[in-house]
PDB file of C-alpha atoms in Angstrom:
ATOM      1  CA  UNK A   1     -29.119   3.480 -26.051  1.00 59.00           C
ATOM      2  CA  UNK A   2     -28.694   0.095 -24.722  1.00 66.00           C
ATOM      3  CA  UNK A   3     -24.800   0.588 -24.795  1.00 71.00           C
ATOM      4  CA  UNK A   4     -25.132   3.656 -22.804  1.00 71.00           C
ATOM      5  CA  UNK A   5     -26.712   1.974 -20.196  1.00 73.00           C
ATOM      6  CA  UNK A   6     -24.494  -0.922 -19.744  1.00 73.00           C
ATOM      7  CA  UNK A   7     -21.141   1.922 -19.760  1.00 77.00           C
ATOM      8  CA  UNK A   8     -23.029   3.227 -16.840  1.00 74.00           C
ATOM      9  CA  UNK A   9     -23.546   0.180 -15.519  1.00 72.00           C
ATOM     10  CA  UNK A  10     -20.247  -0.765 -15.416  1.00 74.00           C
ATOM     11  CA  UNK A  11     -18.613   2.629 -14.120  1.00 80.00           C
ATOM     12  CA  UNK A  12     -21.326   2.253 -11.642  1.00 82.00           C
ATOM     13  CA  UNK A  13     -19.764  -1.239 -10.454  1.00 78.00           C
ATOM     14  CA  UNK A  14     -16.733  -0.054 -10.763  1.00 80.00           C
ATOM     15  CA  UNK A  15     -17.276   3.096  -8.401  1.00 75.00           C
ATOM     16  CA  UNK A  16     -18.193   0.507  -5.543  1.00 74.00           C
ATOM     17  CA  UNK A  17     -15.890  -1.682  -6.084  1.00 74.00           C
ATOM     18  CA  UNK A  18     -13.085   0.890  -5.087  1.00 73.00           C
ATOM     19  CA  UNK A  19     -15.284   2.586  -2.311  1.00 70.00           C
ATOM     20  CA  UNK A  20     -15.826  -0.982  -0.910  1.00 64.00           C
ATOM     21  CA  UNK A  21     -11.837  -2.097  -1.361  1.00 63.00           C
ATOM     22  CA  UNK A  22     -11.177   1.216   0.164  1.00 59.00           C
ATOM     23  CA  UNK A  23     -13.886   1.418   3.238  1.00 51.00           C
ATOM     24  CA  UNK A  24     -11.911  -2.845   4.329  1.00 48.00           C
ATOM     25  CA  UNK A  25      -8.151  -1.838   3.211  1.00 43.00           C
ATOM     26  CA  UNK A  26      -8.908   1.345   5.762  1.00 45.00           C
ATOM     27  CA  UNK A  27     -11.225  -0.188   8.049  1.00 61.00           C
ATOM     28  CA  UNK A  28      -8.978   0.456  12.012  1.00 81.00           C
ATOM     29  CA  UNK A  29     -10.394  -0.997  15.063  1.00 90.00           C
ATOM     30  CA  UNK A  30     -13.007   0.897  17.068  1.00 93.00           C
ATOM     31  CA  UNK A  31     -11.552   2.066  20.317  1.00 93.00           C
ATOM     32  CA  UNK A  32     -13.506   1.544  23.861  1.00 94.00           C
ATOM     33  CA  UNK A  33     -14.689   5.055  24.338  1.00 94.00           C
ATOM     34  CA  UNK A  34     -16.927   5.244  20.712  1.00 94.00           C
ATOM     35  CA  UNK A  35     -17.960   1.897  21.744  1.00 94.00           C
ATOM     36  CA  UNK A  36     -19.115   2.458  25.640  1.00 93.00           C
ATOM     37  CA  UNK A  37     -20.531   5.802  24.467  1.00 95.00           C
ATOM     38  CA  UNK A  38     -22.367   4.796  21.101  1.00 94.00           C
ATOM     39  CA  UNK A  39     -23.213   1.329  22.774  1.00 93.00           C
ATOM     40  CA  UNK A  40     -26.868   1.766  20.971  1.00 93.00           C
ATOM     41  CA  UNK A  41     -25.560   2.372  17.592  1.00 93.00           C
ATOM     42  CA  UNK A  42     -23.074  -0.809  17.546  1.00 94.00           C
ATOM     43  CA  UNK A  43     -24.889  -3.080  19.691  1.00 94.00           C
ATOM     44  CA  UNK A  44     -25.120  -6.783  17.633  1.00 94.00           C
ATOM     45  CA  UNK A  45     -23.160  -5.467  15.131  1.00 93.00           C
ATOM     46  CA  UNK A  46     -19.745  -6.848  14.135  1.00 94.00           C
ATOM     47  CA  UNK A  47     -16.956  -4.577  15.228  1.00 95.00           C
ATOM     48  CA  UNK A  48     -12.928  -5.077  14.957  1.00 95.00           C
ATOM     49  CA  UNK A  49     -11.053  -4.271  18.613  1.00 96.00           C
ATOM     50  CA  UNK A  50      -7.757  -4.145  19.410  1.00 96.00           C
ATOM     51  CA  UNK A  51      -5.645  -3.672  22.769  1.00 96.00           C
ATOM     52  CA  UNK A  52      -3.600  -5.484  25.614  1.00 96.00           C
ATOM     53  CA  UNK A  53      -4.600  -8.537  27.045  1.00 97.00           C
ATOM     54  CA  UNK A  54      -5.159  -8.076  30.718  1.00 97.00           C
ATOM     55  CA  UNK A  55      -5.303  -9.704  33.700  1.00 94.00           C
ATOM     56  CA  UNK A  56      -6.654 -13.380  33.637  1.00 95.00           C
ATOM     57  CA  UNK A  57      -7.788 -15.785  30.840  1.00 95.00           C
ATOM     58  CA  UNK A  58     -10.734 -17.670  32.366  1.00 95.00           C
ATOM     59  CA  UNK A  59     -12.086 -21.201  30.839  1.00 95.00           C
ATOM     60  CA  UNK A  60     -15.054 -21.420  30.078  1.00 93.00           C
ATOM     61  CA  UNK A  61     -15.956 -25.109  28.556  1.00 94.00           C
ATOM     62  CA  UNK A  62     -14.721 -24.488  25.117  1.00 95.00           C
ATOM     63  CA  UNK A  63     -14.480 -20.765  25.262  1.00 96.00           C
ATOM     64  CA  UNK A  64     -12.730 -18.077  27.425  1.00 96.00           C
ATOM     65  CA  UNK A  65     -12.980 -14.990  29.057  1.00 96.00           C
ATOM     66  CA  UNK A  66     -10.354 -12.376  28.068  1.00 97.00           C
ATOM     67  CA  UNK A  67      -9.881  -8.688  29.206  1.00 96.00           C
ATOM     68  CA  UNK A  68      -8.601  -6.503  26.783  1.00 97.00           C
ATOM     69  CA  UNK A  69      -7.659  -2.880  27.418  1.00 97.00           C
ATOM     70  CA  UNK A  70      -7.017  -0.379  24.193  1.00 95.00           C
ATOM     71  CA  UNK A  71      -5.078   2.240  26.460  1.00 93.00           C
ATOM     72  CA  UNK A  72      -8.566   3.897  27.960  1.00 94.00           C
ATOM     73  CA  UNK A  73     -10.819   1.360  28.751  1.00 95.00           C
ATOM     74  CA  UNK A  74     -11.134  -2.856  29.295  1.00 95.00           C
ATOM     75  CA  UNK A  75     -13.412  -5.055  27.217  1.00 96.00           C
ATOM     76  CA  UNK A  76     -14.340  -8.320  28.332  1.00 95.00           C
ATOM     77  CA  UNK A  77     -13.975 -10.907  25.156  1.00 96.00           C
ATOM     78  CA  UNK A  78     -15.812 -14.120  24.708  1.00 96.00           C
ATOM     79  CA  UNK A  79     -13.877 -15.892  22.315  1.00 96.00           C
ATOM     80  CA  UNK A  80     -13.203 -19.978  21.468  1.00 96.00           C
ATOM     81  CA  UNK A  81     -10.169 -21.261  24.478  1.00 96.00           C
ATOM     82  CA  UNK A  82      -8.083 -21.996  21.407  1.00 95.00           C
ATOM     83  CA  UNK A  83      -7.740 -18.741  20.410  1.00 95.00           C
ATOM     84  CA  UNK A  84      -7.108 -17.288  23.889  1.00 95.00           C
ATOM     85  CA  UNK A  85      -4.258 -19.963  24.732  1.00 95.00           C
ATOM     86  CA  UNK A  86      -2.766 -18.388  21.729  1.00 95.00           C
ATOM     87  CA  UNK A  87      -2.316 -14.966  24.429  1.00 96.00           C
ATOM     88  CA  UNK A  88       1.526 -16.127  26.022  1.00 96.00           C
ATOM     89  CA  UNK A  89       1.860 -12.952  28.064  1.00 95.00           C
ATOM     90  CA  UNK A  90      -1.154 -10.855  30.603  1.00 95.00           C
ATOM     91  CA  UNK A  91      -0.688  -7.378  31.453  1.00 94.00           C
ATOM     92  CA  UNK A  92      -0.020  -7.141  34.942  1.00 94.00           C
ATOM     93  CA  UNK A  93       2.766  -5.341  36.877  1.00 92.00           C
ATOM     94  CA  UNK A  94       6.176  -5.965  35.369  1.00 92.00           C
ATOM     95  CA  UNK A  95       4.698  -7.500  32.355  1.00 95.00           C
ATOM     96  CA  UNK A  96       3.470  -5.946  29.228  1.00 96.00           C
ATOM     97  CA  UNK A  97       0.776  -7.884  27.598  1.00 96.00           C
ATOM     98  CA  UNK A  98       0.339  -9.234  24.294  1.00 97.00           C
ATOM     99  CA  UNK A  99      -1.764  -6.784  21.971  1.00 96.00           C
ATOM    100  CA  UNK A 100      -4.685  -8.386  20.668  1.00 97.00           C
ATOM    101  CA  UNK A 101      -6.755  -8.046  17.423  1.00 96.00           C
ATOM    102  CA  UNK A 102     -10.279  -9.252  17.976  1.00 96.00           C
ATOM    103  CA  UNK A 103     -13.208  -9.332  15.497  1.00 95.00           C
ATOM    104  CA  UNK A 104     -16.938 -10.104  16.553  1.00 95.00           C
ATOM    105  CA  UNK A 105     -20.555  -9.059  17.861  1.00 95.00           C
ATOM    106  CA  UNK A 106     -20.645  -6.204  20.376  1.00 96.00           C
ATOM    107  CA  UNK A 107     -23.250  -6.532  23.263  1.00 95.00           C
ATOM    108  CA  UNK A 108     -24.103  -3.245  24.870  1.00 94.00           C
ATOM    109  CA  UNK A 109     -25.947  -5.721  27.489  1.00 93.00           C
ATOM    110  CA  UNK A 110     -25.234  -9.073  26.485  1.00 92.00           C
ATOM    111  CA  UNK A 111     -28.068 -11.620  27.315  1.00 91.00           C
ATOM    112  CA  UNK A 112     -25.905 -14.791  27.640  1.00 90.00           C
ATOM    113  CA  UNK A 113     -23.831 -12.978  30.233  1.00 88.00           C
ATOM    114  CA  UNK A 114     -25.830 -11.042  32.385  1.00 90.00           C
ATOM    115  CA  UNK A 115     -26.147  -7.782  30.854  1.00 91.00           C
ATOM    116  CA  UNK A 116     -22.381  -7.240  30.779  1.00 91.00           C
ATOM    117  CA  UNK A 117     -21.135  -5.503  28.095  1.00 95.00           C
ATOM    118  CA  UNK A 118     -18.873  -7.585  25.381  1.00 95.00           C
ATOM    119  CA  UNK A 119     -17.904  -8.977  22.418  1.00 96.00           C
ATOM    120  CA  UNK A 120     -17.894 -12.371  21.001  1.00 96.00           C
ATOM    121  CA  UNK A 121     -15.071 -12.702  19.228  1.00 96.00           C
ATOM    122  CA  UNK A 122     -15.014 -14.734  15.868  1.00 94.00           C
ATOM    123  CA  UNK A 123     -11.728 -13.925  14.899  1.00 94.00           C
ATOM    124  CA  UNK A 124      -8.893 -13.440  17.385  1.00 95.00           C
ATOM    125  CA  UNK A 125      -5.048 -12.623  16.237  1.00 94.00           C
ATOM    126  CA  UNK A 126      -2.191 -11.564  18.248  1.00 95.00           C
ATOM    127  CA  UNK A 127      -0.688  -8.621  16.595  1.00 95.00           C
ATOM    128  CA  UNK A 128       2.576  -7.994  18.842  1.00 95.00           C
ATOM    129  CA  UNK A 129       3.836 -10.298  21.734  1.00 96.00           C
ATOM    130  CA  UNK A 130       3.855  -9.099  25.098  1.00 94.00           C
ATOM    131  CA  UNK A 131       7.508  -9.106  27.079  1.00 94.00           C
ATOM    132  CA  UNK A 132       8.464  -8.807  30.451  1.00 94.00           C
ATOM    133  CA  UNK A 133       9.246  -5.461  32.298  1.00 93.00           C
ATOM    134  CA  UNK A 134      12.860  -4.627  33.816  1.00 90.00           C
ATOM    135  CA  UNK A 135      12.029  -2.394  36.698  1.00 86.00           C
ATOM    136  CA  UNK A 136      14.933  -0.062  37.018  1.00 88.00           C
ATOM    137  CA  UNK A 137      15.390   1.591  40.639  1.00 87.00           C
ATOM    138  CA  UNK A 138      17.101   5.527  40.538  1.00 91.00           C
ATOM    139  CA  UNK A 139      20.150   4.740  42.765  1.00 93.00           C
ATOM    140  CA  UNK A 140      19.857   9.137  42.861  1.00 93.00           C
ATOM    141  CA  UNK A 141      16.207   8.868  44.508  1.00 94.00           C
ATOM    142  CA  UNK A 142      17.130   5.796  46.298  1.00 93.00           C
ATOM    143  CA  UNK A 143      20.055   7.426  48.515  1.00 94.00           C
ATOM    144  CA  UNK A 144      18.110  10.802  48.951  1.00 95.00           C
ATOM    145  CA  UNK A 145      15.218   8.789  50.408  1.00 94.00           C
ATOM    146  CA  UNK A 146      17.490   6.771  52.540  1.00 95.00           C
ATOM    147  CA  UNK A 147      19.002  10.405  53.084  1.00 95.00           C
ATOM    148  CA  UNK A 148      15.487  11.994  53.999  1.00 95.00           C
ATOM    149  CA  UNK A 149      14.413   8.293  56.581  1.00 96.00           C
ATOM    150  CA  UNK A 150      18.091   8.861  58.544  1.00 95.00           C
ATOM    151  CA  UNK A 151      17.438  12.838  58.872  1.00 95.00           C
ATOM    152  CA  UNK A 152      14.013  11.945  60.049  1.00 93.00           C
ATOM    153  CA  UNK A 153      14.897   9.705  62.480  1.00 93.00           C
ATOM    154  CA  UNK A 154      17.672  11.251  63.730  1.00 92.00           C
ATOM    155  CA  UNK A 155      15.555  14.708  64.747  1.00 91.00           C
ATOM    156  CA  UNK A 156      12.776  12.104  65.992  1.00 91.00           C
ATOM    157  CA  UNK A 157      15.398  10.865  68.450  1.00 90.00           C
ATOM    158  CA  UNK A 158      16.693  13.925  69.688  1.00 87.00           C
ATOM    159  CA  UNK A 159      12.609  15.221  70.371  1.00 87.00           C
ATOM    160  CA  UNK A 160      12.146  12.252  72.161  1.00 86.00           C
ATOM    161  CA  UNK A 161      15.330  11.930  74.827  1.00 84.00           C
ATOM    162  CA  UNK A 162      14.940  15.187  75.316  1.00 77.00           C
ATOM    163  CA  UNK A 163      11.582  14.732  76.002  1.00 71.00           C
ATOM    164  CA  UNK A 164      11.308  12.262  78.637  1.00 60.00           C
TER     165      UNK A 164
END
């Protein structure tokens, strides 16, 4: 009877040991729009985020504010100024920013920072560099406009010489 029990036991263990390997070998950052719209359900829990850095970092003391943007919505990040000098390149025009992997506490209305929402990031990785973006001009739509501004002006002209 006793040996029964501890079989059990053990297939038991061994059950959530490969649900729980499974659920953090799986686990894939939340994106912004199940976080904004179940703020209630994840608020102070720990939650993994991932997206471009944005815009500005901004020093804080020790710590920094960073935006990051997962392709529908920006997330303001508190997280240690160590990890955010680690961020070389901002999304901004021209530039593609770096992609960010963040891990910490979402606030749905954070108390330390006036009721923003945010996380506080424990962990912070960068999981691609950013690079600058080569605008290319179409020389096609480029002379057609030109084209379009000369036509224009010309008719303008003729309206007004024959006008006064």
């Amino acid at each position: 009877m006793m040996r029964k029990s501890w079989i059990v036991l053990v297939i038991i263990l061994i059950g959530f040991l490969i649900k729980l390997l499974q659920e953090t070998a799986s686990a894939k950052p939340i994106d912004s729009n199940t976080l904004i719209n179940n703020a209630f359900k994840y608020d102070g829990k720990v939650v993994e985020f991932q997206g471009e850095a944005i815009g500005e970092i901004m020093k804080r003391g020790d710590f920094a504010w960073v935006n990051i943007h997962d392709g529908q919505n920006a997330i303001g990040i508190f997280m240690r100024y160590e990890d955010a000098k680690k961020i070389k390149y901002l999304g901004r025009y021209r530039v593609k920013g770096d992609i960010v992997y963040v891990k910490g506490i979402f606030n749905r209305a954070c108390k330390e920072h006036g009721g923003d929402l945010d996380i506080h990031a424990h962990k912070a990785e960068i999981v691609k560099r950013g690079y600058k973006v080569d605008e290319k001009v179409d020389r096609a739509k480029a002379v057609f406009g030109i084209g379009i501004f000369l036509i224009g002006s010309f008719l303008m002209w003729i309206v007004f010489r024959n006008k006064w």
